């Protein structure tokens, strides 16, 4: 005979999944922490770039007349003390009035924003690939009755962690572009150009998502409300989607916030290898040219993107599991 508590368990849990008990103070704390992270990232990059030497060297020709280096240095203010340059530059960042890019001689923030759409496209595609493949592997590993299928998916996902990103990219190019001629090796302009960089970047989400989702599903499968739902004859589709998968997403969303750093950092290398015209490739070119304003603009956009992604993930995590904000 089903007790009152057991009969009420599925309904209570269902309400917990769909309601949005987000504490405003929790969101504010996360936002303030994110702003501090943005300031720290900009500060570290500024001083790191300053230590590489005078960027005015990149602006003059090798056969420039004597005194040209000093003139350009004074013109851009590179002869000022570092603290004065930092205060001036950070004030420009806060006001949105960036100094012009040294190489392109235009607003660096506008240049970065023009490259943002390709980076977002690549990031979303990579994230979807990682979630779908990692979630499928984790679910099969947790629910399969076959001992082989319970172990093999996680073993394969764990093995992916040992493959360096650049090596994986070269391997995919060798197989799909050089050997089989089915996908373009680099560039942009079509959906086919997106496949290899998205797989290269997204495959690193797979191991973590698979392991975390597998653990979450196993915990949910042992819960009282799932056993009660089964005893009531709830269909397999409803049981899987509403009770098992729906209640396993809280911890998985938490992990996605941590993985956002991998997504943004890995995109720099991936975009460079595949000549994808995003912020990652632009930032590498800016560092090579010692274009201080452009590098800082790239870091600012990437850091803000990281904060926004983490904030959204934190909110979604609280939606699925209100205990996180306590």
PDB file of N, CA, C and O in Angstrom, residues 19-96:
ATOM      1  N   UNK A  19       9.471  25.313 -11.030  1.00  0.00           N
ATOM      2  CA  UNK A  19       9.410  26.633 -10.430  1.00  0.00           C
ATOM      3  C   UNK A  19      10.779  27.307 -10.485  1.00  0.00           C
ATOM      4  O   UNK A  19      11.793  26.660 -10.703  1.00  0.00           O
ATOM      5  N   UNK A  20      10.803  28.620 -10.291  1.00  0.00           N
ATOM      6  CA  UNK A  20      12.043  29.392 -10.430  1.00  0.00           C
ATOM      7  C   UNK A  20      12.326  30.119  -9.131  1.00  0.00           C
ATOM      8  O   UNK A  20      12.075  31.316  -8.998  1.00  0.00           O
ATOM      9  N   UNK A  21      12.861  29.436  -8.136  1.00  0.00           N
ATOM     10  CA  UNK A  21      13.082  30.048  -6.828  1.00  0.00           C
ATOM     11  C   UNK A  21      14.443  30.725  -6.758  1.00  0.00           C
ATOM     12  O   UNK A  21      15.281  30.369  -5.943  1.00  0.00           O
ATOM     13  N   UNK A  22      14.689  31.696  -7.638  1.00  0.00           N
ATOM     14  CA  UNK A  22      16.010  32.318  -7.707  1.00  0.00           C
ATOM     15  C   UNK A  22      16.090  33.469  -6.718  1.00  0.00           C
ATOM     16  O   UNK A  22      15.280  34.413  -6.781  1.00  0.00           O
ATOM     17  N   UNK A  23      17.034  33.410  -5.811  1.00  0.00           N
ATOM     18  CA  UNK A  23      17.246  34.453  -4.818  1.00  0.00           C
ATOM     19  C   UNK A  23      18.012  35.603  -5.476  1.00  0.00           C
ATOM     20  O   UNK A  23      19.095  35.404  -6.026  1.00  0.00           O
ATOM     21  N   UNK A  24      17.441  36.817  -5.414  1.00  0.00           N
ATOM     22  CA  UNK A  24      18.083  37.968  -6.025  1.00  0.00           C
ATOM     23  C   UNK A  24      19.444  38.262  -5.429  1.00  0.00           C
ATOM     24  O   UNK A  24      20.372  38.683  -6.126  1.00  0.00           O
ATOM     25  N   UNK A  25      19.596  38.042  -4.116  1.00  0.00           N
ATOM     26  CA  UNK A  25      20.893  38.289  -3.481  1.00  0.00           C
ATOM     27  C   UNK A  25      21.946  37.317  -3.980  1.00  0.00           C
ATOM     28  O   UNK A  25      23.118  37.681  -4.130  1.00  0.00           O
ATOM     29  N   UNK A  26      21.527  36.092  -4.251  1.00  0.00           N
ATOM     30  CA  UNK A  26      22.466  35.103  -4.796  1.00  0.00           C
ATOM     31  C   UNK A  26      22.958  35.531  -6.178  1.00  0.00           C
ATOM     32  O   UNK A  26      24.160  35.486  -6.466  1.00  0.00           O
ATOM     33  N   UNK A  27      22.037  35.984  -7.024  1.00  0.00           N
ATOM     34  CA  UNK A  27      22.416  36.445  -8.362  1.00  0.00           C
ATOM     35  C   UNK A  27      23.320  37.662  -8.268  1.00  0.00           C
ATOM     36  O   UNK A  27      24.305  37.787  -9.005  1.00  0.00           O
ATOM     37  N   UNK A  28      23.018  38.586  -7.339  1.00  0.00           N
ATOM     38  CA  UNK A  28      23.844  39.786  -7.173  1.00  0.00           C
ATOM     39  C   UNK A  28      25.256  39.413  -6.743  1.00  0.00           C
ATOM     40  O   UNK A  28      26.239  39.976  -7.249  1.00  0.00           O
ATOM     41  N   UNK A  29      25.375  38.473  -5.801  1.00  0.00           N
ATOM     42  CA  UNK A  29      26.708  38.036  -5.367  1.00  0.00           C
ATOM     43  C   UNK A  29      27.501  37.463  -6.526  1.00  0.00           C
ATOM     44  O   UNK A  29      28.692  37.763  -6.688  1.00  0.00           O
ATOM     45  N   UNK A  30      26.852  36.653  -7.341  1.00  0.00           N
ATOM     46  CA  UNK A  30      27.529  36.056  -8.483  1.00  0.00           C
ATOM     47  C   UNK A  30      27.934  37.111  -9.502  1.00  0.00           C
ATOM     48  O   UNK A  30      29.004  37.028 -10.107  1.00  0.00           O
ATOM     49  N   UNK A  31      27.091  38.124  -9.686  1.00  0.00           N
ATOM     50  CA  UNK A  31      27.405  39.186 -10.637  1.00  0.00           C
ATOM     51  C   UNK A  31      28.600  40.013 -10.169  1.00  0.00           C
ATOM     52  O   UNK A  31      29.490  40.352 -10.960  1.00  0.00           O
ATOM     53  N   UNK A  32      28.636  40.341  -8.880  1.00  0.00           N
ATOM     54  CA  UNK A  32      29.761  41.110  -8.332  1.00  0.00           C
ATOM     55  C   UNK A  32      31.053  40.313  -8.442  1.00  0.00           C
ATOM     56  O   UNK A  32      32.112  40.849  -8.829  1.00  0.00           O
ATOM     57  N   UNK A  33      30.992  39.034  -8.137  1.00  0.00           N
ATOM     58  CA  UNK A  33      32.166  38.182  -8.285  1.00  0.00           C
ATOM     59  C   UNK A  33      32.649  38.163  -9.729  1.00  0.00           C
ATOM     60  O   UNK A  33      33.857  38.205 -10.005  1.00  0.00           O
ATOM     61  N   UNK A  34      31.711  38.132 -10.661  1.00  0.00           N
ATOM     62  CA  UNK A  34      32.077  38.149 -12.074  1.00  0.00           C
ATOM     63  C   UNK A  34      32.756  39.441 -12.490  1.00  0.00           C
ATOM     64  O   UNK A  34      33.728  39.434 -13.247  1.00  0.00           O
ATOM     65  N   UNK A  35      32.258  40.576 -11.985  1.00  0.00           N
ATOM     66  CA  UNK A  35      32.883  41.859 -12.314  1.00  0.00           C
ATOM     67  C   UNK A  35      34.306  41.938 -11.773  1.00  0.00           C
ATOM     68  O   UNK A  35      35.205  42.488 -12.437  1.00  0.00           O
ATOM     69  N   UNK A  36      34.526  41.418 -10.584  1.00  0.00           N
ATOM     70  CA  UNK A  36      35.885  41.378 -10.032  1.00  0.00           C
ATOM     71  C   UNK A  36      36.796  40.523 -10.922  1.00  0.00           C
ATOM     72  O   UNK A  36      37.959  40.874 -11.171  1.00  0.00           O
ATOM     73  N   UNK A  37      36.261  39.417 -11.420  1.00  0.00           N
ATOM     74  CA  UNK A  37      37.045  38.554 -12.307  1.00  0.00           C
ATOM     75  C   UNK A  37      37.406  39.274 -13.606  1.00  0.00           C
ATOM     76  O   UNK A  37      38.530  39.133 -14.118  1.00  0.00           O
ATOM     77  N   UNK A  38      36.469  40.054 -14.143  1.00  0.00           N
ATOM     78  CA  UNK A  38      36.742  40.819 -15.363  1.00  0.00           C
ATOM     79  C   UNK A  38      37.849  41.835 -15.113  1.00  0.00           C
ATOM     80  O   UNK A  38      38.787  41.974 -15.915  1.00  0.00           O
ATOM     81  N   UNK A  39      37.758  42.559 -14.003  1.00  0.00           N
ATOM     82  CA  UNK A  39      38.803  43.539 -13.669  1.00  0.00           C
ATOM     83  C   UNK A  39      40.157  42.850 -13.511  1.00  0.00           C
ATOM     84  O   UNK A  39      41.175  43.341 -14.016  1.00  0.00           O
ATOM     85  N   UNK A  40      40.193  41.720 -12.826  1.00  0.00           N
ATOM     86  CA  UNK A  40      41.451  41.005 -12.636  1.00  0.00           C
ATOM     87  C   UNK A  40      42.043  40.533 -13.946  1.00  0.00           C
ATOM     88  O   UNK A  40      43.271  40.626 -14.164  1.00  0.00           O
ATOM     89  N   UNK A  41      41.211  40.033 -14.858  1.00  0.00           N
ATOM     90  CA  UNK A  41      41.712  39.550 -16.143  1.00  0.00           C
ATOM     91  C   UNK A  41      42.317  40.689 -16.957  1.00  0.00           C
ATOM     92  O   UNK A  41      43.418  40.557 -17.528  1.00  0.00           O
ATOM     93  N   UNK A  42      41.631  41.824 -16.999  1.00  0.00           N
ATOM     94  CA  UNK A  42      42.146  42.969 -17.753  1.00  0.00           C
ATOM     95  C   UNK A  42      43.455  43.469 -17.151  1.00  0.00           C
ATOM     96  O   UNK A  42      44.418  43.791 -17.865  1.00  0.00           O
ATOM     97  N   UNK A  43      43.518  43.538 -15.835  1.00  0.00           N
ATOM     98  CA  UNK A  43      44.723  44.028 -15.162  1.00  0.00           C
ATOM     99  C   UNK A  43      45.916  43.112 -15.422  1.00  0.00           C
ATOM    100  O   UNK A  43      47.019  43.579 -15.752  1.00  0.00           O
ATOM    101  N   UNK A  44      45.721  41.810 -15.281  1.00  0.00           N
ATOM    102  CA  UNK A  44      46.810  40.863 -15.506  1.00  0.00           C
ATOM    103  C   UNK A  44      47.329  40.926 -16.934  1.00  0.00           C
ATOM    104  O   UNK A  44      48.536  40.929 -17.178  1.00  0.00           O
ATOM    105  N   UNK A  45      46.415  40.991 -17.892  1.00  0.00           N
ATOM    106  CA  UNK A  45      46.837  41.034 -19.293  1.00  0.00           C
ATOM    107  C   UNK A  45      47.554  42.346 -19.596  1.00  0.00           C
ATOM    108  O   UNK A  45      48.554  42.360 -20.320  1.00  0.00           O
ATOM    109  N   UNK A  46      47.078  43.452 -19.039  1.00  0.00           N
ATOM    110  CA  UNK A  46      47.731  44.735 -19.293  1.00  0.00           C
ATOM    111  C   UNK A  46      49.184  44.711 -18.847  1.00  0.00           C
ATOM    112  O   UNK A  46      50.091  45.072 -19.603  1.00  0.00           O
ATOM    113  N   UNK A  47      49.430  44.268 -17.620  1.00  0.00           N
ATOM    114  CA  UNK A  47      50.799  44.259 -17.114  1.00  0.00           C
ATOM    115  C   UNK A  47      51.652  43.188 -17.799  1.00  0.00           C
ATOM    116  O   UNK A  47      52.856  43.369 -17.971  1.00  0.00           O
ATOM    117  N   UNK A  48      51.051  42.098 -18.205  1.00  0.00           N
ATOM    118  CA  UNK A  48      51.804  41.079 -18.929  1.00  0.00           C
ATOM    119  C   UNK A  48      52.266  41.606 -20.290  1.00  0.00           C
ATOM    120  O   UNK A  48      53.406  41.375 -20.714  1.00  0.00           O
ATOM    121  N   UNK A  49      51.381  42.332 -20.970  1.00  0.00           N
ATOM    122  CA  UNK A  49      51.750  42.895 -22.267  1.00  0.00           C
ATOM    123  C   UNK A  49      52.783  44.009 -22.110  1.00  0.00           C
ATOM    124  O   UNK A  49      53.678  44.163 -22.952  1.00  0.00           O
ATOM    125  N   UNK A  50      52.679  44.774 -21.049  1.00  0.00           N
ATOM    126  CA  UNK A  50      53.642  45.849 -20.832  1.00  0.00           C
ATOM    127  C   UNK A  50      55.051  45.296 -20.667  1.00  0.00           C
ATOM    128  O   UNK A  50      56.034  45.917 -21.087  1.00  0.00           O
ATOM    129  N   UNK A  51      55.161  44.119 -20.068  1.00  0.00           N
ATOM    130  CA  UNK A  51      56.477  43.533 -19.814  1.00  0.00           C
ATOM    131  C   UNK A  51      57.160  43.028 -21.072  1.00  0.00           C
ATOM    132  O   UNK A  51      58.349  42.695 -21.044  1.00  0.00           O
ATOM    133  N   UNK A  52      56.444  42.961 -22.218  1.00  0.00           N
ATOM    134  CA  UNK A  52      57.047  42.447 -23.447  1.00  0.00           C
ATOM    135  C   UNK A  52      57.848  43.498 -24.209  1.00  0.00           C
ATOM    136  O   UNK A  52      58.510  43.168 -25.187  1.00  0.00           O
ATOM    137  N   UNK A  53      57.755  44.750 -23.788  1.00  0.00           N
ATOM    138  CA  UNK A  53      58.537  45.780 -24.463  1.00  0.00           C
ATOM    139  C   UNK A  53      57.667  46.899 -24.999  1.00  0.00           C
ATOM    140  O   UNK A  53      56.445  46.924 -24.801  1.00  0.00           O
ATOM    141  N   UNK A  54      58.285  47.821 -25.691  1.00  0.00           N
ATOM    142  CA  UNK A  54      57.621  48.998 -26.226  1.00  0.00           C
ATOM    143  C   UNK A  54      56.857  48.629 -27.498  1.00  0.00           C
ATOM    144  O   UNK A  54      57.458  48.253 -28.504  1.00  0.00           O
ATOM    145  N   UNK A  55      55.527  48.735 -27.502  1.00  0.00           N
ATOM    146  CA  UNK A  55      54.769  48.374 -28.707  1.00  0.00           C
ATOM    147  C   UNK A  55      54.980  49.325 -29.873  1.00  0.00           C
ATOM    148  O   UNK A  55      54.621  49.010 -31.007  1.00  0.00           O
ATOM    149  N   UNK A  56      55.571  50.489 -29.609  1.00  0.00           N
ATOM    150  CA  UNK A  56      55.825  51.435 -30.694  1.00  0.00           C
ATOM    151  C   UNK A  56      56.788  50.856 -31.721  1.00  0.00           C
ATOM    152  O   UNK A  56      56.806  51.299 -32.873  1.00  0.00           O
ATOM    153  N   UNK A  57      57.572  49.860 -31.326  1.00  0.00           N
ATOM    154  CA  UNK A  57      58.508  49.219 -32.265  1.00  0.00           C
ATOM    155  C   UNK A  57      57.750  48.611 -33.440  1.00  0.00           C
ATOM    156  O   UNK A  57      58.250  48.581 -34.578  1.00  0.00           O
ATOM    157  N   UNK A  58      56.513  48.139 -33.186  1.00  0.00           N
ATOM    158  CA  UNK A  58      55.732  47.504 -34.237  1.00  0.00           C
ATOM    159  C   UNK A  58      55.157  48.510 -35.227  1.00  0.00           C
ATOM    160  O   UNK A  58      54.677  48.124 -36.294  1.00  0.00           O
ATOM    161  N   UNK A  59      55.223  49.802 -34.888  1.00  0.00           N
ATOM    162  CA  UNK A  59      54.567  50.817 -35.710  1.00  0.00           C
ATOM    163  C   UNK A  59      55.507  51.510 -36.677  1.00  0.00           C
ATOM    164  O   UNK A  59      55.047  52.260 -37.539  1.00  0.00           O
ATOM    165  N   UNK A  60      56.778  51.284 -36.538  1.00  0.00           N
ATOM    166  CA  UNK A  60      57.722  51.981 -37.407  1.00  0.00           C
ATOM    167  C   UNK A  60      58.425  50.981 -38.313  1.00  0.00           C
ATOM    168  O   UNK A  60      58.566  49.808 -37.984  1.00  0.00           O
ATOM    169  N   UNK A  61      58.825  51.455 -39.467  1.00  0.00           N
ATOM    170  CA  UNK A  61      59.519  50.605 -40.431  1.00  0.00           C
ATOM    171  C   UNK A  61      60.949  50.349 -39.965  1.00  0.00           C
ATOM    172  O   UNK A  61      61.523  51.165 -39.221  1.00  0.00           O
ATOM    173  N   UNK A  62      61.530  49.223 -40.385  1.00  0.00           N
ATOM    174  CA  UNK A  62      62.911  48.931 -39.978  1.00  0.00           C
ATOM    175  C   UNK A  62      63.897  50.016 -40.404  1.00  0.00           C
ATOM    176  O   UNK A  62      64.916  50.233 -39.746  1.00  0.00           O
ATOM    177  N   UNK A  63      63.619  50.705 -41.530  1.00  0.00           N
ATOM    178  CA  UNK A  63      64.537  51.733 -42.021  1.00  0.00           C
ATOM    179  C   UNK A  63      64.073  53.142 -41.646  1.00  0.00           C
ATOM    180  O   UNK A  63      64.430  54.128 -42.315  1.00  0.00           O
ATOM    181  N   UNK A  64      63.281  53.229 -40.577  1.00  0.00           N
ATOM    182  CA  UNK A  64      62.777  54.536 -40.153  1.00  0.00           C
ATOM    183  C   UNK A  64      63.934  55.420 -39.693  1.00  0.00           C
ATOM    184  O   UNK A  64      64.946  54.937 -39.169  1.00  0.00           O
ATOM    185  N   UNK A  65      63.824  56.735 -39.904  1.00  0.00           N
ATOM    186  CA  UNK A  65      64.907  57.645 -39.497  1.00  0.00           C
ATOM    187  C   UNK A  65      65.080  57.673 -37.988  1.00  0.00           C
ATOM    188  O   UNK A  65      64.194  57.289 -37.220  1.00  0.00           O
ATOM    189  N   UNK A  66      66.218  58.133 -37.550  1.00  0.00           N
ATOM    190  CA  UNK A  66      66.508  58.221 -36.114  1.00  0.00           C
ATOM    191  C   UNK A  66      65.517  59.173 -35.440  1.00  0.00           C
ATOM    192  O   UNK A  66      65.170  60.219 -35.980  1.00  0.00           O
ATOM    193  N   UNK A  67      65.110  58.799 -34.293  1.00  0.00           N
ATOM    194  CA  UNK A  67      64.162  59.620 -33.542  1.00  0.00           C
ATOM    195  C   UNK A  67      62.714  59.268 -33.800  1.00  0.00           C
ATOM    196  O   UNK A  67      61.819  59.745 -33.073  1.00  0.00           O
ATOM    197  N   UNK A  68      62.428  58.430 -34.820  1.00  0.00           N
ATOM    198  CA  UNK A  68      61.036  58.074 -35.115  1.00  0.00           C
ATOM    199  C   UNK A  68      60.426  57.229 -33.998  1.00  0.00           C
ATOM    200  O   UNK A  68      59.251  57.391 -33.648  1.00  0.00           O
ATOM    201  N   UNK A  69      61.235  56.333 -33.433  1.00  0.00           N
ATOM    202  CA  UNK A  69      60.738  55.486 -32.356  1.00  0.00           C
ATOM    203  C   UNK A  69      60.337  56.335 -31.149  1.00  0.00           C
ATOM    204  O   UNK A  69      59.272  56.121 -30.550  1.00  0.00           O
ATOM    205  N   UNK A  70      61.172  57.307 -30.796  1.00  0.00           N
ATOM    206  CA  UNK A  70      60.861  58.169 -29.662  1.00  0.00           C
ATOM    207  C   UNK A  70      59.605  58.998 -29.925  1.00  0.00           C
ATOM    208  O   UNK A  70      58.782  59.208 -29.026  1.00  0.00           O
ATOM    209  N   UNK A  71      59.447  59.457 -31.169  1.00  0.00           N
ATOM    210  CA  UNK A  71      58.284  60.279 -31.509  1.00  0.00           C
ATOM    211  C   UNK A  71      56.984  59.469 -31.368  1.00  0.00           C
ATOM    212  O   UNK A  71      56.002  59.938 -30.767  1.00  0.00           O
ATOM    213  N   UNK A  72      56.976  58.253 -31.910  1.00  0.00           N
ATOM    214  CA  UNK A  72      55.781  57.415 -31.840  1.00  0.00           C
ATOM    215  C   UNK A  72      55.500  57.005 -30.392  1.00  0.00           C
ATOM    216  O   UNK A  72      54.349  56.929 -29.966  1.00  0.00           O
ATOM    217  N   UNK A  73      56.577  56.764 -29.638  1.00  0.00           N
ATOM    218  CA  UNK A  73      56.408  56.387 -28.225  1.00  0.00           C
ATOM    219  C   UNK A  73      55.713  57.503 -27.453  1.00  0.00           C
ATOM    220  O   UNK A  73      54.791  57.248 -26.663  1.00  0.00           O
ATOM    221  N   UNK A  74      56.132  58.746 -27.679  1.00  0.00           N
ATOM    222  CA  UNK A  74      55.495  59.879 -27.002  1.00  0.00           C
ATOM    223  C   UNK A  74      54.071  60.090 -27.498  1.00  0.00           C
ATOM    224  O   UNK A  74      53.171  60.421 -26.723  1.00  0.00           O
ATOM    225  N   UNK A  75      53.850  59.874 -28.802  1.00  0.00           N
ATOM    226  CA  UNK A  75      52.538  60.095 -29.403  1.00  0.00           C
ATOM    227  C   UNK A  75      51.481  59.197 -28.764  1.00  0.00           C
ATOM    228  O   UNK A  75      50.360  59.626 -28.485  1.00  0.00           O
ATOM    229  N   UNK A  76      51.819  57.936 -28.514  1.00  0.00           N
ATOM    230  CA  UNK A  76      50.874  56.982 -27.938  1.00  0.00           C
ATOM    231  C   UNK A  76      50.945  56.919 -26.410  1.00  0.00           C
ATOM    232  O   UNK A  76      50.211  56.156 -25.790  1.00  0.00           O
ATOM    233  N   UNK A  77      51.841  57.696 -25.813  1.00  0.00           N
ATOM    234  CA  UNK A  77      51.917  57.725 -24.366  1.00  0.00           C
ATOM    235  C   UNK A  77      52.639  56.554 -23.745  1.00  0.00           C
ATOM    236  O   UNK A  77      52.526  56.303 -22.536  1.00  0.00           O
ATOM    237  N   UNK A  78      53.436  55.817 -24.553  1.00  0.00           N
ATOM    238  CA  UNK A  78      54.160  54.663 -24.016  1.00  0.00           C
ATOM    239  C   UNK A  78      55.381  55.062 -23.189  1.00  0.00           C
ATOM    240  O   UNK A  78      56.016  54.205 -22.581  1.00  0.00           O
ATOM    241  N   UNK A  79      55.685  56.356 -23.168  1.00  0.00           N
ATOM    242  CA  UNK A  79      56.810  56.826 -22.362  1.00  0.00           C
ATOM    243  C   UNK A  79      56.371  57.167 -20.935  1.00  0.00           C
ATOM    244  O   UNK A  79      57.214  57.471 -20.087  1.00  0.00           O
ATOM    245  N   UNK A  80      55.082  57.123 -20.657  1.00  0.00           N
ATOM    246  CA  UNK A  80      54.571  57.436 -19.325  1.00  0.00           C
ATOM    247  C   UNK A  80      54.848  56.280 -18.367  1.00  0.00           C
ATOM    248  O   UNK A  80      55.046  55.136 -18.785  1.00  0.00           O
ATOM    249  N   UNK A  81      54.867  56.547 -17.055  1.00  0.00           N
ATOM    250  CA  UNK A  81      55.000  55.454 -16.071  1.00  0.00           C
ATOM    251  C   UNK A  81      53.874  54.449 -16.240  1.00  0.00           C
ATOM    252  O   UNK A  81      52.762  54.791 -16.647  1.00  0.00           O
ATOM    253  N   UNK A  82      54.158  53.213 -15.888  1.00  0.00           N
ATOM    254  CA  UNK A  82      53.187  52.145 -16.125  1.00  0.00           C
ATOM    255  C   UNK A  82      51.890  52.363 -15.362  1.00  0.00           C
ATOM    256  O   UNK A  82      50.802  52.089 -15.878  1.00  0.00           O
ATOM    257  N   UNK A  83      51.986  52.907 -14.134  1.00  0.00           N
ATOM    258  CA  UNK A  83      50.757  53.121 -13.376  1.00  0.00           C
ATOM    259  C   UNK A  83      49.890  54.175 -14.045  1.00  0.00           C
ATOM    260  O   UNK A  83      48.657  54.095 -14.040  1.00  0.00           O
ATOM    261  N   UNK A  84      50.529  55.183 -14.650  1.00  0.00           N
ATOM    262  CA  UNK A  84      49.775  56.224 -15.334  1.00  0.00           C
ATOM    263  C   UNK A  84      49.105  55.671 -16.592  1.00  0.00           C
ATOM    264  O   UNK A  84      47.948  55.993 -16.886  1.00  0.00           O
ATOM    265  N   UNK A  85      49.827  54.818 -17.318  1.00  0.00           N
ATOM    266  CA  UNK A  85      49.225  54.171 -18.489  1.00  0.00           C
ATOM    267  C   UNK A  85      48.047  53.295 -18.084  1.00  0.00           C
ATOM    268  O   UNK A  85      47.021  53.251 -18.766  1.00  0.00           O
ATOM    269  N   UNK A  86      48.217  52.588 -16.952  1.00  0.00           N
ATOM    270  CA  UNK A  86      47.150  51.685 -16.499  1.00  0.00           C
ATOM    271  C   UNK A  86      45.905  52.470 -16.115  1.00  0.00           C
ATOM    272  O   UNK A  86      44.785  52.116 -16.510  1.00  0.00           O
ATOM    273  N   UNK A  87      46.069  53.535 -15.352  1.00  0.00           N
ATOM    274  CA  UNK A  87      44.923  54.337 -14.920  1.00  0.00           C
ATOM    275  C   UNK A  87      44.220  54.941 -16.130  1.00  0.00           C
ATOM    276  O   UNK A  87      42.978  54.933 -16.224  1.00  0.00           O
ATOM    277  N   UNK A  88      44.993  55.451 -17.066  1.00  0.00           N
ATOM    278  CA  UNK A  88      44.394  56.059 -18.258  1.00  0.00           C
ATOM    279  C   UNK A  88      43.654  55.018 -19.091  1.00  0.00           C
ATOM    280  O   UNK A  88      42.541  55.251 -19.562  1.00  0.00           O
ATOM    281  N   UNK A  89      44.282  53.872 -19.247  1.00  0.00           N
ATOM    282  CA  UNK A  89      43.659  52.841 -20.060  1.00  0.00           C
ATOM    283  C   UNK A  89      42.411  52.279 -19.378  1.00  0.00           C
ATOM    284  O   UNK A  89      41.385  52.064 -20.026  1.00  0.00           O
ATOM    285  N   UNK A  90      42.492  52.040 -18.078  1.00  0.00           N
ATOM    286  CA  UNK A  90      41.328  51.487 -17.387  1.00  0.00           C
ATOM    287  C   UNK A  90      40.181  52.489 -17.375  1.00  0.00           C
ATOM    288  O   UNK A  90      39.012  52.106 -17.462  1.00  0.00           O
ATOM    289  N   UNK A  91      40.498  53.759 -17.275  1.00  0.00           N
ATOM    290  CA  UNK A  91      39.454  54.776 -17.376  1.00  0.00           C
ATOM    291  C   UNK A  91      38.797  54.760 -18.739  1.00  0.00           C
ATOM    292  O   UNK A  91      37.580  54.928 -18.860  1.00  0.00           O
ATOM    293  N   UNK A  92      39.618  54.527 -19.782  1.00  0.00           N
ATOM    294  CA  UNK A  92      39.054  54.437 -21.126  1.00  0.00           C
ATOM    295  C   UNK A  92      38.158  53.215 -21.265  1.00  0.00           C
ATOM    296  O   UNK A  92      37.120  53.259 -21.930  1.00  0.00           O
ATOM    297  N   UNK A  93      38.555  52.109 -20.616  1.00  0.00           N
ATOM    298  CA  UNK A  93      37.736  50.896 -20.661  1.00  0.00           C
ATOM    299  C   UNK A  93      36.394  51.131 -19.986  1.00  0.00           C
ATOM    300  O   UNK A  93      35.338  50.752 -20.511  1.00  0.00           O
ATOM    301  N   UNK A  94      36.403  51.783 -18.822  1.00  0.00           N
ATOM    302  CA  UNK A  94      35.157  52.034 -18.093  1.00  0.00           C
ATOM    303  C   UNK A  94      34.229  52.969 -18.862  1.00  0.00           C
ATOM    304  O   UNK A  94      33.003  52.816 -18.822  1.00  0.00           O
ATOM    305  N   UNK A  95      34.804  53.929 -19.567  1.00  0.00           N
ATOM    306  CA  UNK A  95      33.988  54.880 -20.320  1.00  0.00           C
ATOM    307  C   UNK A  95      33.591  54.355 -21.690  1.00  0.00           C
ATOM    308  O   UNK A  95      32.751  54.949 -22.369  1.00  0.00           O
ATOM    309  N   UNK A  96      34.189  53.238 -22.093  1.00  0.00           N
ATOM    310  CA  UNK A  96      33.908  52.688 -23.416  1.00  0.00           C
ATOM    311  C   UNK A  96      34.664  53.386 -24.524  1.00  0.00           C
ATOM    312  O   UNK A  96      34.461  53.102 -25.705  1.00  0.00           O
TER     313      UNK A  96
END
